[in-house]
Structure formats: C-alpha cells, structure tokens
Amino acid sequence: MTARKTSQDMKPATAAKKLDIYLPATPAEFQDGFISREELTELQNNPPEWLQELRQHGPHPRSVVAARLGVSISGLARAGVTDALTTDDIDAIRDEHPDWLEHERGIQADVRAEAARLKDEKKPRR
C-alpha cells in the first residue's frame, strides 16, 4: 500500500468498503496507508491469503452480515446486532432462527416487493 496519497488513492476505509471487508480485521499495512486504484484492482482480481481468509471466515461488516441473513442493516440494529460477525456467528443465527430474523426477513421481502411494484409502475405501457 502506498504511504503518500495521490489524487487516485483512497483511504483504507473506502477500499475496505469496496472489498466488502471489515477494516479493523485487516493487516496493519492495509489500515495505515493509502490504496491506489491499481492496488485495489489487484486485491479484487488476485486476493492475498489474508483477504481470502477474511472473506471466508470474517469478521464481516454489517452490510455483509445483513446480506447473508437476508435482512437490512436497520433490521440488524433493531435486533441489537451492532458488531461485526464471523461466518460461524452468522451460521449460528441461521441455525437458531430467532423470531427477530423471521420478522426482519418479512420486512425485507415487503420492501423488495414494493420496490418491484414501483419499478413496474414506471415502465411505459404498450
């Protein structure tokens, strides 16, 4: 990672978000420098072992946790899930199938159905 920022470089938090990884779990050299667009592309195309491990086992950022559970980030917050979770944590929630998970999945399904309805309304009629 580059030590000095150029106009094409991004902060580690931005790069972590683009990679869908939890920044505090990344190596120090990733967190301490700036990441060029070329380095980001290289990480995406040829992820090093630490990135593969992080993507597979976590901890994962809330956006990834929400997607894997089929709920929204707001739904996680309503359920009191505010921390990054590992893949094992996510699997445990799925296995336990708590009431909040079913409720939030229902809300998410309603939101998606409404979005699809609105999209259909915007389509030109023949």
MMTF fields as JSON, N, C-alpha, C and O atoms, coordinates in Angstrom:
{
  "mmtfVersion": "1.0.0",
  "mmtfProducer": "UNKNOWN",
  "numBonds": 503,
  "numAtoms": 504,
  "numGroups": 126,
  "numChains": 1,
  "numModels": 1,
  "chainsPerModel": [1],
  "groupsPerChain": [126],
  "chainIdList": ["A"],
  "bondAtomList": [4, 2, 8, 6, 12, 10, 16, 14, 20, 18, 24, 22, 28, 26, 32, 30, 36, 34, 40, 38, 44, 42, 48, 46, 52, 50, 56, 54, 60, 58, 64, 62, 68, 66, 72, 70, 76, 74, 80, 78, 84, 82, 88, 86, 92, 90, 96, 94, 100, 98, 104, 102, 108, 106, 112, 110, 116, 114, 120, 118, 124, 122, 128, 126, 132, 130, 136, 134, 140, 138, 144, 142, 148, 146, 152, 150, 156, 154, 160, 158, 164, 162, 168, 166, 172, 170, 176, 174, 180, 178, 184, 182, 188, 186, 192, 190, 196, 194, 200, 198, 204, 202, 208, 206, 212, 210, 216, 214, 220, 218, 224, 222, 228, 226, 232, 230, 236, 234, 240, 238, 244, 242, 248, 246, 252, 250, 256, 254, 260, 258, 264, 262, 268, 266, 272, 270, 276, 274, 280, 278, 284, 282, 288, 286, 292, 290, 296, 294, 300, 298, 304, 302, 308, 306, 312, 310, 316, 314, 320, 318, 324, 322, 328, 326, 332, 330, 336, 334, 340, 338, 344, 342, 348, 346, 352, 350, 356, 354, 360, 358, 364, 362, 368, 366, 372, 370, 376, 374, 380, 378, 384, 382, 388, 386, 392, 390, 396, 394, 400, 398, 404, 402, 408, 406, 412, 410, 416, 414, 420, 418, 424, 422, 428, 426, 432, 430, 436, 434, 440, 438, 444, 442, 448, 446, 452, 450, 456, 454, 460, 458, 464, 462, 468, 466, 472, 470, 476, 474, 480, 478, 484, 482, 488, 486, 492, 490, 496, 494, 500, 498],
  "bondOrderList": [1, 1, 1, 1, 1, 1, 1, 1, 1, 1, 1, 1, 1, 1, 1, 1, 1, 1, 1, 1, 1, 1, 1, 1, 1, 1, 1, 1, 1, 1, 1, 1, 1, 1, 1, 1, 1, 1, 1, 1, 1, 1, 1, 1, 1, 1, 1, 1, 1, 1, 1, 1, 1, 1, 1, 1, 1, 1, 1, 1, 1, 1, 1, 1, 1, 1, 1, 1, 1, 1, 1, 1, 1, 1, 1, 1, 1, 1, 1, 1, 1, 1, 1, 1, 1, 1, 1, 1, 1, 1, 1, 1, 1, 1, 1, 1, 1, 1, 1, 1, 1, 1, 1, 1, 1, 1, 1, 1, 1, 1, 1, 1, 1, 1, 1, 1, 1, 1, 1, 1, 1, 1, 1, 1, 1],
  "groupList": [{"groupName": "MET", "atomNameList": ["N", "CA", "C", "O"], "elementList": ["N", "C", "C", "O"], "formalChargeList": [0, 0, 0, 0], "bondAtomList": [1, 0, 2, 1, 3, 2], "bondOrderList": [1, 1, 2], "singleLetterCode": "M", "chemCompType": "L-PEPTIDE LINKING"}, {"groupName": "THR", "atomNameList": ["N", "CA", "C", "O"], "elementList": ["N", "C", "C", "O"], "formalChargeList": [0, 0, 0, 0], "bondAtomList": [1, 0, 2, 1, 3, 2], "bondOrderList": [1, 1, 2], "singleLetterCode": "T", "chemCompType": "L-PEPTIDE LINKING"}, {"groupName": "ALA", "atomNameList": ["N", "CA", "C", "O"], "elementList": ["N", "C", "C", "O"], "formalChargeList": [0, 0, 0, 0], "bondAtomList": [1, 0, 2, 1, 3, 2], "bondOrderList": [1, 1, 2], "singleLetterCode": "A", "chemCompType": "L-PEPTIDE LINKING"}, {"groupName": "ARG", "atomNameList": ["N", "CA", "C", "O"], "elementList": ["N", "C", "C", "O"], "formalChargeList": [0, 0, 0, 0], "bondAtomList": [1, 0, 2, 1, 3, 2], "bondOrderList": [1, 1, 2], "singleLetterCode": "R", "chemCompType": "L-PEPTIDE LINKING"}, {"groupName": "LYS", "atomNameList": ["N", "CA", "C", "O"], "elementList": ["N", "C", "C", "O"], "formalChargeList": [0, 0, 0, 0], "bondAtomList": [1, 0, 2, 1, 3, 2], "bondOrderList": [1, 1, 2], "singleLetterCode": "K", "chemCompType": "L-PEPTIDE LINKING"}, {"groupName": "SER", "atomNameList": ["N", "CA", "C", "O"], "elementList": ["N", "C", "C", "O"], "formalChargeList": [0, 0, 0, 0], "bondAtomList": [1, 0, 2, 1, 3, 2], "bondOrderList": [1, 1, 2], "singleLetterCode": "S", "chemCompType": "L-PEPTIDE LINKING"}, {"groupName": "GLN", "atomNameList": ["N", "CA", "C", "O"], "elementList": ["N", "C", "C", "O"], "formalChargeList": [0, 0, 0, 0], "bondAtomList": [1, 0, 2, 1, 3, 2], "bondOrderList": [1, 1, 2], "singleLetterCode": "Q", "chemCompType": "L-PEPTIDE LINKING"}, {"groupName": "ASP", "atomNameList": ["N", "CA", "C", "O"], "elementList": ["N", "C", "C", "O"], "formalChargeList": [0, 0, 0, 0], "bondAtomList": [1, 0, 2, 1, 3, 2], "bondOrderList": [1, 1, 2], "singleLetterCode": "D", "chemCompType": "L-PEPTIDE LINKING"}, {"groupName": "PRO", "atomNameList": ["N", "CA", "C", "O"], "elementList": ["N", "C", "C", "O"], "formalChargeList": [0, 0, 0, 0], "bondAtomList": [1, 0, 2, 1, 3, 2], "bondOrderList": [1, 1, 2], "singleLetterCode": "P", "chemCompType": "L-PEPTIDE LINKING"}, {"groupName": "LEU", "atomNameList": ["N", "CA", "C", "O"], "elementList": ["N", "C", "C", "O"], "formalChargeList": [0, 0, 0, 0], "bondAtomList": [1, 0, 2, 1, 3, 2], "bondOrderList": [1, 1, 2], "singleLetterCode": "L", "chemCompType": "L-PEPTIDE LINKING"}, {"groupName": "ILE", "atomNameList": ["N", "CA", "C", "O"], "elementList": ["N", "C", "C", "O"], "formalChargeList": [0, 0, 0, 0], "bondAtomList": [1, 0, 2, 1, 3, 2], "bondOrderList": [1, 1, 2], "singleLetterCode": "I", "chemCompType": "L-PEPTIDE LINKING"}, {"groupName": "TYR", "atomNameList": ["N", "CA", "C", "O"], "elementList": ["N", "C", "C", "O"], "formalChargeList": [0, 0, 0, 0], "bondAtomList": [1, 0, 2, 1, 3, 2], "bondOrderList": [1, 1, 2], "singleLetterCode": "Y", "chemCompType": "L-PEPTIDE LINKING"}, {"groupName": "GLU", "atomNameList": ["N", "CA", "C", "O"], "elementList": ["N", "C", "C", "O"], "formalChargeList": [0, 0, 0, 0], "bondAtomList": [1, 0, 2, 1, 3, 2], "bondOrderList": [1, 1, 2], "singleLetterCode": "E", "chemCompType": "L-PEPTIDE LINKING"}, {"groupName": "PHE", "atomNameList": ["N", "CA", "C", "O"], "elementList": ["N", "C", "C", "O"], "formalChargeList": [0, 0, 0, 0], "bondAtomList": [1, 0, 2, 1, 3, 2], "bondOrderList": [1, 1, 2], "singleLetterCode": "F", "chemCompType": "L-PEPTIDE LINKING"}, {"groupName": "GLY", "atomNameList": ["N", "CA", "C", "O"], "elementList": ["N", "C", "C", "O"], "formalChargeList": [0, 0, 0, 0], "bondAtomList": [1, 0, 2, 1, 3, 2], "bondOrderList": [1, 1, 2], "singleLetterCode": "G", "chemCompType": "PEPTIDE LINKING"}, {"groupName": "ASN", "atomNameList": ["N", "CA", "C", "O"], "elementList": ["N", "C", "C", "O"], "formalChargeList": [0, 0, 0, 0], "bondAtomList": [1, 0, 2, 1, 3, 2], "bondOrderList": [1, 1, 2], "singleLetterCode": "N", "chemCompType": "L-PEPTIDE LINKING"}, {"groupName": "TRP", "atomNameList": ["N", "CA", "C", "O"], "elementList": ["N", "C", "C", "O"], "formalChargeList": [0, 0, 0, 0], "bondAtomList": [1, 0, 2, 1, 3, 2], "bondOrderList": [1, 1, 2], "singleLetterCode": "W", "chemCompType": "L-PEPTIDE LINKING"}, {"groupName": "HIS", "atomNameList": ["N", "CA", "C", "O"], "elementList": ["N", "C", "C", "O"], "formalChargeList": [0, 0, 0, 0], "bondAtomList": [1, 0, 2, 1, 3, 2], "bondOrderList": [1, 1, 2], "singleLetterCode": "H", "chemCompType": "L-PEPTIDE LINKING"}, {"groupName": "VAL", "atomNameList": ["N", "CA", "C", "O"], "elementList": ["N", "C", "C", "O"], "formalChargeList": [0, 0, 0, 0], "bondAtomList": [1, 0, 2, 1, 3, 2], "bondOrderList": [1, 1, 2], "singleLetterCode": "V", "chemCompType": "L-PEPTIDE LINKING"}],
  "groupTypeList": [0, 1, 2, 3, 4, 1, 5, 6, 7, 0, 4, 8, 2, 1, 2, 2, 4, 4, 9, 7, 10, 11, 9, 8, 2, 1, 8, 2, 12, 13, 6, 7, 14, 13, 10, 5, 3, 12, 12, 9, 1, 12, 9, 6, 15, 15, 8, 8, 12, 16, 9, 6, 12, 9, 3, 6, 17, 14, 8, 17, 8, 3, 5, 18, 18, 2, 2, 3, 9, 14, 18, 5, 10, 5, 14, 9, 2, 3, 2, 14, 18, 1, 7, 2, 9, 1, 1, 7, 7, 10, 7, 2, 10, 3, 7, 12, 17, 8, 7, 16, 9, 12, 17, 12, 3, 14, 10, 6, 2, 7, 18, 3, 2, 12, 2, 2, 3, 9, 4, 7, 12, 4, 4, 8, 3, 3],
  "groupIdList": [1, 2, 3, 4, 5, 6, 7, 8, 9, 10, 11, 12, 13, 14, 15, 16, 17, 18, 19, 20, 21, 22, 23, 24, 25, 26, 27, 28, 29, 30, 31, 32, 33, 34, 35, 36, 37, 38, 39, 40, 41, 42, 43, 44, 45, 46, 47, 48, 49, 50, 51, 52, 53, 54, 55, 56, 57, 58, 59, 60, 61, 62, 63, 64, 65, 66, 67, 68, 69, 70, 71, 72, 73, 74, 75, 76, 77, 78, 79, 80, 81, 82, 83, 84, 85, 86, 87, 88, 89, 90, 91, 92, 93, 94, 95, 96, 97, 98, 99, 100, 101, 102, 103, 104, 105, 106, 107, 108, 109, 110, 111, 112, 113, 114, 115, 116, 117, 118, 119, 120, 121, 122, 123, 124, 125, 126],
  "secStructList": [7, 5, 1, 1, 7, 7, 6, 6, 3, 3, 7, 2, 2, 2, 2, 2, 2, 2, 2, 6, 7, 7, 4, 4, 4, 1, 7, 2, 2, 2, 2, 2, 1, 5, 3, 3, 2, 2, 2, 2, 2, 2, 2, 2, 2, 1, 7, 7, 2, 2, 2, 2, 2, 2, 2, 2, 2, 7, 7, 5, 7, 2, 2, 2, 2, 2, 2, 2, 2, 6, 1, 7, 2, 2, 2, 2, 2, 2, 6, 6, 7, 7, 1, 7, 5, 7, 2, 2, 2, 2, 2, 2, 2, 2, 2, 2, 7, 7, 2, 2, 2, 2, 2, 2, 2, 2, 2, 2, 2, 2, 2, 2, 2, 2, 2, 2, 2, 2, 2, 2, 2, 2, 1, 7, 7, 7],
  "xCoordList": [0.838, 0.0, 0.893, 1.982, 0.414, 1.227, 1.209, 0.199, 2.348, 2.475, 1.947, 1.362, 2.148, 1.713, 0.515, 0.469, -0.439, -1.679, -1.516, -0.969, -2.013, -2.121, -3.605, -4.445, -3.926, -5.337, -6.092, -7.321, -5.39, -6.027, -6.099, -6.625, -5.584, -5.559, -6.804, -7.463, -7.103, -8.252, -7.838, -6.827, -8.632, -8.39, -8.664, -9.428, -8.04, -8.278, -9.762, -10.238, -10.485, -11.911, -12.694, -13.587, -12.365, -13.034, -12.701, -13.583, -11.439, -11.03, -11.685, -12.127, -11.749, -12.382, -13.851, -14.371, -14.516, -15.927, -16.088, -17.002, -15.216, -15.287, -14.998, -15.504, -14.187, -13.849, -14.834, -14.722, -15.794, -16.752, -16.051, -16.369, -15.092, -14.383, -14.432, -14.666, -14.214, -14.239, -12.841, -11.898, -12.718, -11.412, -10.584, -9.399, -11.142, -10.3, -9.685, -8.738, -10.215, -9.672, -8.581, -7.997, -8.301, -7.284, -5.89, -5.756, -4.857, -3.484, -3.139, -3.725, -2.202, -1.797, -1.356, -1.671, -0.633, -0.154, -1.311, -1.185, -2.434, -3.617, -4.259, -4.672, -4.342, -5.0, -4.194, -4.773, -2.882, -2.024, -1.709, -1.287, -1.898, -1.511, -2.707, -3.852, -2.428, -3.465, -3.416, -2.364, -4.544, -4.631, -4.912, -5.889, -4.049, -4.263, -5.338, -5.653, -5.884, -6.901, -6.303, -6.978, -5.047, -4.38, -4.24, -4.461, -3.872, -3.747, -5.106, -5.197, -6.153, -7.492, -7.886, -8.417, -7.626, -7.935, -7.168, -7.717, -5.912, -5.098, -5.667, -5.723, -6.083, -6.686, -7.983, -8.265, -8.762, -10.009, -9.757, -10.436, -8.789, -8.532, -7.675, -7.859, -6.743, -5.83, -5.734, -4.703, -6.807, -6.785, -5.703, -5.57, -4.925, -3.917, -4.604, -5.816, -3.811, -4.358, -5.162, -6.229, -4.662, -5.376, -6.763, -7.711, -6.886, -8.167, -9.117, -10.307, -8.6, -9.415, -9.939, -11.109, -9.063, -9.432, -10.504, -11.48, -10.315, -11.26, -12.623, -13.653, -12.636, -13.898, -14.611, -15.84, -13.84, -14.436, -14.926, -16.025, -14.117, -14.418, -14.812, -15.393, -14.505, -14.83, -13.778, -12.702, -14.075, -15.373, -15.795, -14.976, -17.126, -17.71, -18.358, -18.869, -18.342, -19.036, -20.552, -21.046, -21.266, -22.722, -23.421, -24.413, -22.928, -23.583, -23.532, -24.501, -22.421, -22.28, -23.122, -23.774, -23.104, -23.914, -25.387, -26.087, -25.851, -27.253, -27.594, -28.624, -26.738, -26.994, -27.033, -27.89, -26.118, -26.08, -27.284, -27.691, -27.846, -29.019, -30.327, -31.399, -30.242, -31.433, -32.269, -33.493, -31.581, -32.259, -31.547, -30.522, -32.098, -31.454, -30.494, -30.542, -29.63, -28.739, -29.569, -29.233, -30.643, -31.545, -32.169, -32.343, -32.5, -33.062, -32.087, -32.478, -30.814, -29.787, -29.76, -29.707, -29.796, -29.75, -30.974, -30.844, -32.158, -33.367, -33.256, -33.811, -32.53, -32.357, -31.206, -30.965, -30.495, -29.386, -28.07, -27.118, -27.999, -26.757, -26.011, -26.333, -25.027, -24.309, -22.844, -22.178, -22.339, -20.931, -20.734, -21.671, -19.497, -19.136, -19.246, -18.955, -19.662, -19.819, -18.971, -18.685, -18.577, -17.841, -18.844, -20.045, -18.347, -19.195, -19.85, -21.022, -19.116, -19.684, -20.818, -21.834, -20.659, -21.725, -22.982, -24.097, -22.784, -23.908, -24.61, -25.839, -23.823, -24.401, -25.174, -26.218, -24.666, -25.351, -26.696, -27.678, -26.752, -28.028, -29.0, -30.177, -28.514, -29.376, -29.917, -31.097, -29.032, -29.432, -30.434, -31.382, -30.226, -31.144, -32.48, -33.516, -32.457, -33.633, -34.503, -35.66, -33.94, -34.709, -35.898, -35.934, -36.866, -38.073, -37.753, -38.38, -36.77, -36.44, -35.971, -36.226, -35.282, -34.773, -35.936, -35.938, -36.907, -38.074, -38.838, -39.268, -39.0, -39.696, -38.975, -39.604, -37.663, -36.886, -36.823, -36.793, -36.803, -36.841, -38.175, -38.223, -39.244, -40.552, -40.585, -41.11, -40.028, -39.954, -39.152, -39.555, -38.019, -37.163, -37.897, -37.769, -38.66, -39.435, -40.485, -40.704, -41.14, -42.137, -41.491, -42.053, -40.321, -39.613, -39.24, -39.392, -38.764, -38.399, -39.62, -39.562, -40.726, -41.954, -42.452, -42.889, -42.387, -42.811, -41.897, -42.373, -40.605, -39.657, -39.947, -39.889, -40.255, -40.583, -41.882, -41.991, -42.871, -44.137, -43.919, -44.462, -43.122, -42.847, -42.089, -42.331, -41.183, -40.435, -41.375, -41.256, -42.306, -43.288, -44.172, -44.533, -44.523, -45.352, -44.637, -45.281, -43.334, -42.559, -42.341, -42.001, -42.533, -42.354, -43.429, -44.596, -43.027, -44.035, -45.007, -44.606, -46.278, -47.305, -47.402, -47.237, -47.668, -47.828, -49.281, -49.633],
  "yCoordList": [-1.163, 0.0, 1.24, 1.242, 2.268, 3.469, 4.283, 4.34, 4.915, 5.695, 7.115, 7.685, 7.684, 9.051, 9.025, 8.245, 9.875, 9.912, 10.747, 11.85, 10.176, 10.922, 11.1, 10.588, 11.81, 12.061, 10.781, 10.753, 9.738, 8.477, 7.476, 6.377, 7.831, 6.911, 7.076, 8.116, 6.029, 6.087, 5.698, 5.029, 6.128, 5.796, 4.31, 3.704, 3.729, 2.307, 1.985, 0.931, 2.882, 2.632, 2.519, 1.681, 3.352, 3.307, 2.004, 1.353, 1.633, 0.39, -0.817, -1.742, -0.814, -1.915, -2.029, -3.13, -0.888, -0.898, -1.474, -2.263, -1.093, -1.608, -3.112, -3.817, -3.59, -5.01, -5.805, -7.028, -5.132, -5.763, -6.502, -7.651, -5.816, -6.412, -5.454, -4.257, -5.984, -5.237, -4.674, -5.422, -3.365, -2.7, -3.074, -3.367, -3.081, -3.411, -4.813, -5.095, -5.686, -7.047, -7.171, -8.243, -6.092, -6.141, -5.973, -5.495, -6.354, -6.174, -4.689, -3.823, -4.422, -3.046, -2.289, -1.108, -2.948, -2.235, -1.786, -0.796, -2.498, -2.084, -0.877, 0.069, -0.907, 0.15, 1.446, 2.526, 1.356, 2.515, 3.343, 4.492, 2.802, 3.528, 3.935, 3.848, 4.375, 4.662, 3.58, 2.986, 3.32, 2.255, 2.882, 3.61, 2.592, 3.115, 2.284, 1.174, 2.829, 2.095, 0.814, -0.211, 0.888, -0.294, -1.368, -2.55, -0.953, -1.915, -2.524, -3.718, -1.715, -2.227, -3.258, -4.319, -2.943, -3.881, -5.184, -6.268, -5.078, -6.271, -7.09, -8.317, -6.419, -7.122, -7.823, -8.932, -7.18, -7.781, -8.98, -10.002, -8.848, -9.902, -11.041, -12.194, -10.723, -11.728, -11.533, -11.085, -11.868, -11.601, -12.404, -13.609, -11.717, -12.431, -13.328, -13.256, -14.157, -15.126, -14.458, -14.949, -13.338, -12.674, -12.203, -12.246, -11.757, -11.29, -12.465, -12.377, -13.541, -14.737, -15.257, -15.618, -15.287, -15.758, -14.855, -15.337, -13.561, -12.592, -12.711, -12.662, -12.863, -13.003, -14.301, -14.35, -15.338, -16.634, -16.745, -17.243, -16.285, -16.522, -15.269, -15.373, -14.086, -12.85, -12.482, -13.078, -11.52, -10.896, -10.082, -9.527, -10.039, -9.369, -8.056, -7.947, -7.049, -5.798, -6.029, -7.027, -5.09, -5.244, -5.425, -6.15, -4.781, -4.944, -6.393, -6.896, -7.057, -8.459, -9.349, -10.285, -9.053, -9.827, -9.736, -10.748, -8.518, -8.321, -9.101, -9.772, -9.013, -9.723, -11.234, -11.918, -11.751, -13.197, -13.692, -14.846, -12.827, -13.213, -12.864, -13.287, -12.095, -11.735, -10.658, -10.635, -9.756, -8.65, -7.347, -7.351, -6.241, -4.949, -4.634, -5.269, -3.658, -3.205, -2.63, -2.823, -1.931, -1.406, -2.544, -2.438, -3.62, -4.788, -5.387, -5.812, -5.424, -5.894, -5.008, -5.499, -3.69, -2.743, -2.919, -2.904, -3.085, -3.295, -4.549, -4.62, -5.545, -6.8, -6.728, -7.683, -5.604, -5.452, -6.008, -6.138, -6.34, -6.848, -5.643, -5.159, -5.174, -3.968, -4.224, -3.375, -5.371, -5.687, -6.493, -7.084, -6.503, -7.379, -8.821, -9.121, -9.695, -11.105, -11.981, -11.632, -13.121, -14.102, -14.971, -14.921, -15.751, -16.682, -17.66, -17.997, -18.12, -19.038, -18.371, -19.009, -17.087, -16.349, -16.271, -16.479, -15.969, -15.868, -17.21, -17.28, -18.279, -19.621, -19.986, -20.633, -19.574, -19.858, -19.149, -19.722, -17.908, -17.185, -17.885, -18.044, -18.302, -19.028, -20.311, -20.634, -21.039, -22.304, -22.083, -22.853, -21.027, -20.718, -20.204, -20.4, -19.553, -18.969, -18.21, -18.567, -17.169, -16.403, -15.685, -15.468, -15.323, -14.652, -13.373, -13.077, -12.604, -11.337, -11.552, -10.716, -12.673, -12.941, -13.137, -12.574, -13.923, -14.153, -12.848, -12.56, -12.073, -10.79, -9.854, -9.264, -9.716, -8.811, -9.309, -8.503, -10.611, -11.14, -10.802, -10.507, -10.842, -10.463, -8.999, -8.652, -8.141, -6.717, -6.519, -5.762, -7.201, -7.076, -7.54, -6.923, -8.617, -9.112, -8.09, -7.874, -7.456, -6.423, -5.231, -4.689, -4.83, -3.7, -4.029, -3.19, -5.219, -5.624, -5.693, -5.293, -6.204, -6.289, -4.892, -4.662, -3.969, -2.597, -1.946, -1.235, -2.176, -1.625, -2.179, -1.443, -3.459, -4.07, -3.493, -3.251, -3.27, -2.688, -1.286, -0.939, -0.482, 0.879, 0.878, 1.721, -0.059, -0.166, -0.515, 0.034, -1.423, -1.798, -0.62, -0.461, 0.213, 1.386, 2.39, 3.097, 2.445, 3.39, 2.913, 3.713, 1.625, 1.082, 1.642, 1.738, 2.008, 2.508, 1.379, 0.233, 1.74, 0.767, 0.725, 1.75, -0.447, -0.602, -0.673, -0.803],
  "zCoordList": [0.0, 0.0, 0.0, 0.573, -0.643, -0.777, 0.506, 1.207, 0.805, 2.027, 1.837, 2.758, 0.663, 0.388, -0.545, -1.496, -0.267, -1.038, -2.306, -2.292, -3.398, -4.646, -4.932, -4.193, -5.982, -6.299, -6.661, -6.585, -7.046, -7.425, -6.28, -6.458, -5.113, -3.984, -3.116, -3.128, -2.372, -1.472, -0.066, 0.148, 0.868, 2.261, 2.467, 1.715, 3.485, 3.761, 3.992, 3.571, 4.652, 4.906, 3.599, 3.48, 2.63, 1.333, 0.611, 0.051, 0.63, -0.019, 0.659, -0.023, 1.99, 2.716, 2.339, 2.161, 2.219, 1.835, 0.436, 0.196, -0.49, -1.855, -1.911, -2.784, -0.976, -0.917, -0.057, 0.031, 0.577, 1.494, 2.632, 2.938, 3.248, 4.38, 5.565, 5.399, 6.741, 7.992, 8.237, 8.494, 8.155, 8.222, 9.451, 9.292, 10.684, 11.842, 11.801, 12.535, 10.953, 10.854, 9.798, 9.636, 9.082, 8.03, 8.621, 9.747, 7.888, 8.372, 8.548, 7.899, 9.415, 9.733, 8.486, 8.343, 7.577, 6.383, 5.496, 4.775, 5.54, 4.789, 5.472, 4.801, 6.781, 7.547, 7.597, 7.721, 7.502, 7.734, 6.491, 6.618, 5.32, 4.112, 3.285, 3.73, 2.085, 1.111, 0.055, -0.185, -0.575, -1.563, -2.925, -3.099, -3.876, -5.228, -5.913, -5.484, -6.966, -7.728, -8.325, -8.422, -8.715, -9.257, -8.173, -8.434, -6.96, -5.86, -5.519, -5.236, -5.545, -5.272, -6.325, -5.996, -7.584, -8.661, -8.474, -8.672, -8.097, -7.856, -6.693, -6.768, -5.631, -4.489, -4.904, -4.45, -5.761, -6.225, -7.137, -7.034, -8.019, -9.007, -8.477, -8.867, -7.595, -7.031, -5.523, -5.021, -4.789, -3.353, -2.635, -2.846, -1.779, -0.996, 0.04, 0.243, 0.676, 1.626, 2.737, 3.104, 3.282, 4.376, 3.932, 4.717, 2.685, 2.175, 1.933, 2.237, 1.397, 1.189, 2.529, 2.654, 3.517, 4.856, 5.467, 6.043, 5.337, 5.888, 5.213, 5.885, 3.904, 3.183, 3.536, 3.585, 3.778, 4.059, 5.503, 5.749, 6.454, 7.868, 8.644, 9.724, 8.112, 8.809, 9.829, 9.859, 10.653, 10.844, 9.624, 8.891, 9.444, 8.291, 8.71, 9.825, 7.822, 8.128, 8.131, 7.605, 8.732, 8.867, 7.527, 7.449, 6.466, 5.163, 4.695, 4.128, 4.926, 4.528, 5.444, 4.98, 6.746, 7.698, 7.306, 7.252, 7.035, 6.66, 5.391, 5.331, 4.389, 3.132, 3.343, 2.783, 4.139, 4.356, 5.158, 5.022, 5.985, 6.76, 6.05, 6.483, 4.964, 4.22, 4.886, 4.762, 5.601, 6.283, 5.932, 5.25, 6.403, 6.185, 7.327, 8.38, 7.114, 8.176, 9.323, 10.492, 8.993, 10.03, 10.822, 12.036, 10.145, 10.826, 11.81, 12.897, 11.439, 12.375, 13.608, 14.735, 13.386, 14.506, 15.401, 16.625, 14.817, 15.623, 16.472, 17.568, 15.952, 16.683, 17.681, 18.419, 17.708, 18.645, 18.138, 18.908, 16.856, 16.265, 15.693, 14.608, 16.423, 16.012, 15.708, 15.116, 16.1, 15.883, 14.609, 14.073, 14.141, 13.028, 13.513, 14.671, 12.628, 12.984, 12.083, 10.938, 12.618, 11.821, 11.066, 11.329, 10.147, 9.408, 10.373, 10.206, 11.376, 12.377, 13.144, 13.421, 13.493, 14.184, 13.317, 13.797, 12.042, 11.109, 10.981, 11.006, 10.843, 10.741, 12.007, 11.932, 13.169, 14.432, 14.489, 14.96, 14.014, 13.978, 13.041, 13.366, 11.888, 10.945, 11.576, 11.438, 12.274, 12.901, 14.026, 14.176, 14.821, 15.93, 15.413, 16.05, 14.272, 13.624, 14.63, 14.853, 15.231, 16.223, 15.589, 14.378, 16.423, 15.94, 15.183, 14.166, 15.679, 15.033, 13.6, 12.733, 13.341, 11.993, 11.022, 9.927, 11.417, 10.563, 10.334, 9.217, 11.389, 11.291, 10.327, 9.449, 10.483, 9.628, 8.19, 7.26, 7.999, 6.629, 5.973, 4.779, 6.74, 6.223, 5.821, 4.762, 6.66, 6.339, 5.058, 4.175, 4.963, 3.778, 2.525, 1.468, 2.633, 1.485, 1.074, -0.117, 2.052, 1.743, 1.037, 0.085, 1.501, 0.893, -0.553, -1.44, -0.785, -2.148, -3.058, -4.221, -2.521, -3.319, -3.682, -4.81, -2.741, -3.015, -4.045, -4.931, -3.942, -4.922, -6.315, -7.3, -6.402, -7.694, -8.243, -9.445, -7.374, -7.806, -8.366, -9.415, -7.661, -8.124, -9.442, -10.305, -9.592, -10.845, -11.993, -13.089, -11.74, -12.767, -13.147, -14.313, -12.16, -12.43, -13.346, -14.123, -13.251, -14.049, -15.485, -16.357, -15.734, -17.08, -18.0, -17.621, -19.204, -20.15, -20.541, -20.75, -20.631, -21.014, -22.527, -23.189, -23.08, -24.529, -24.873, -26.045]
}
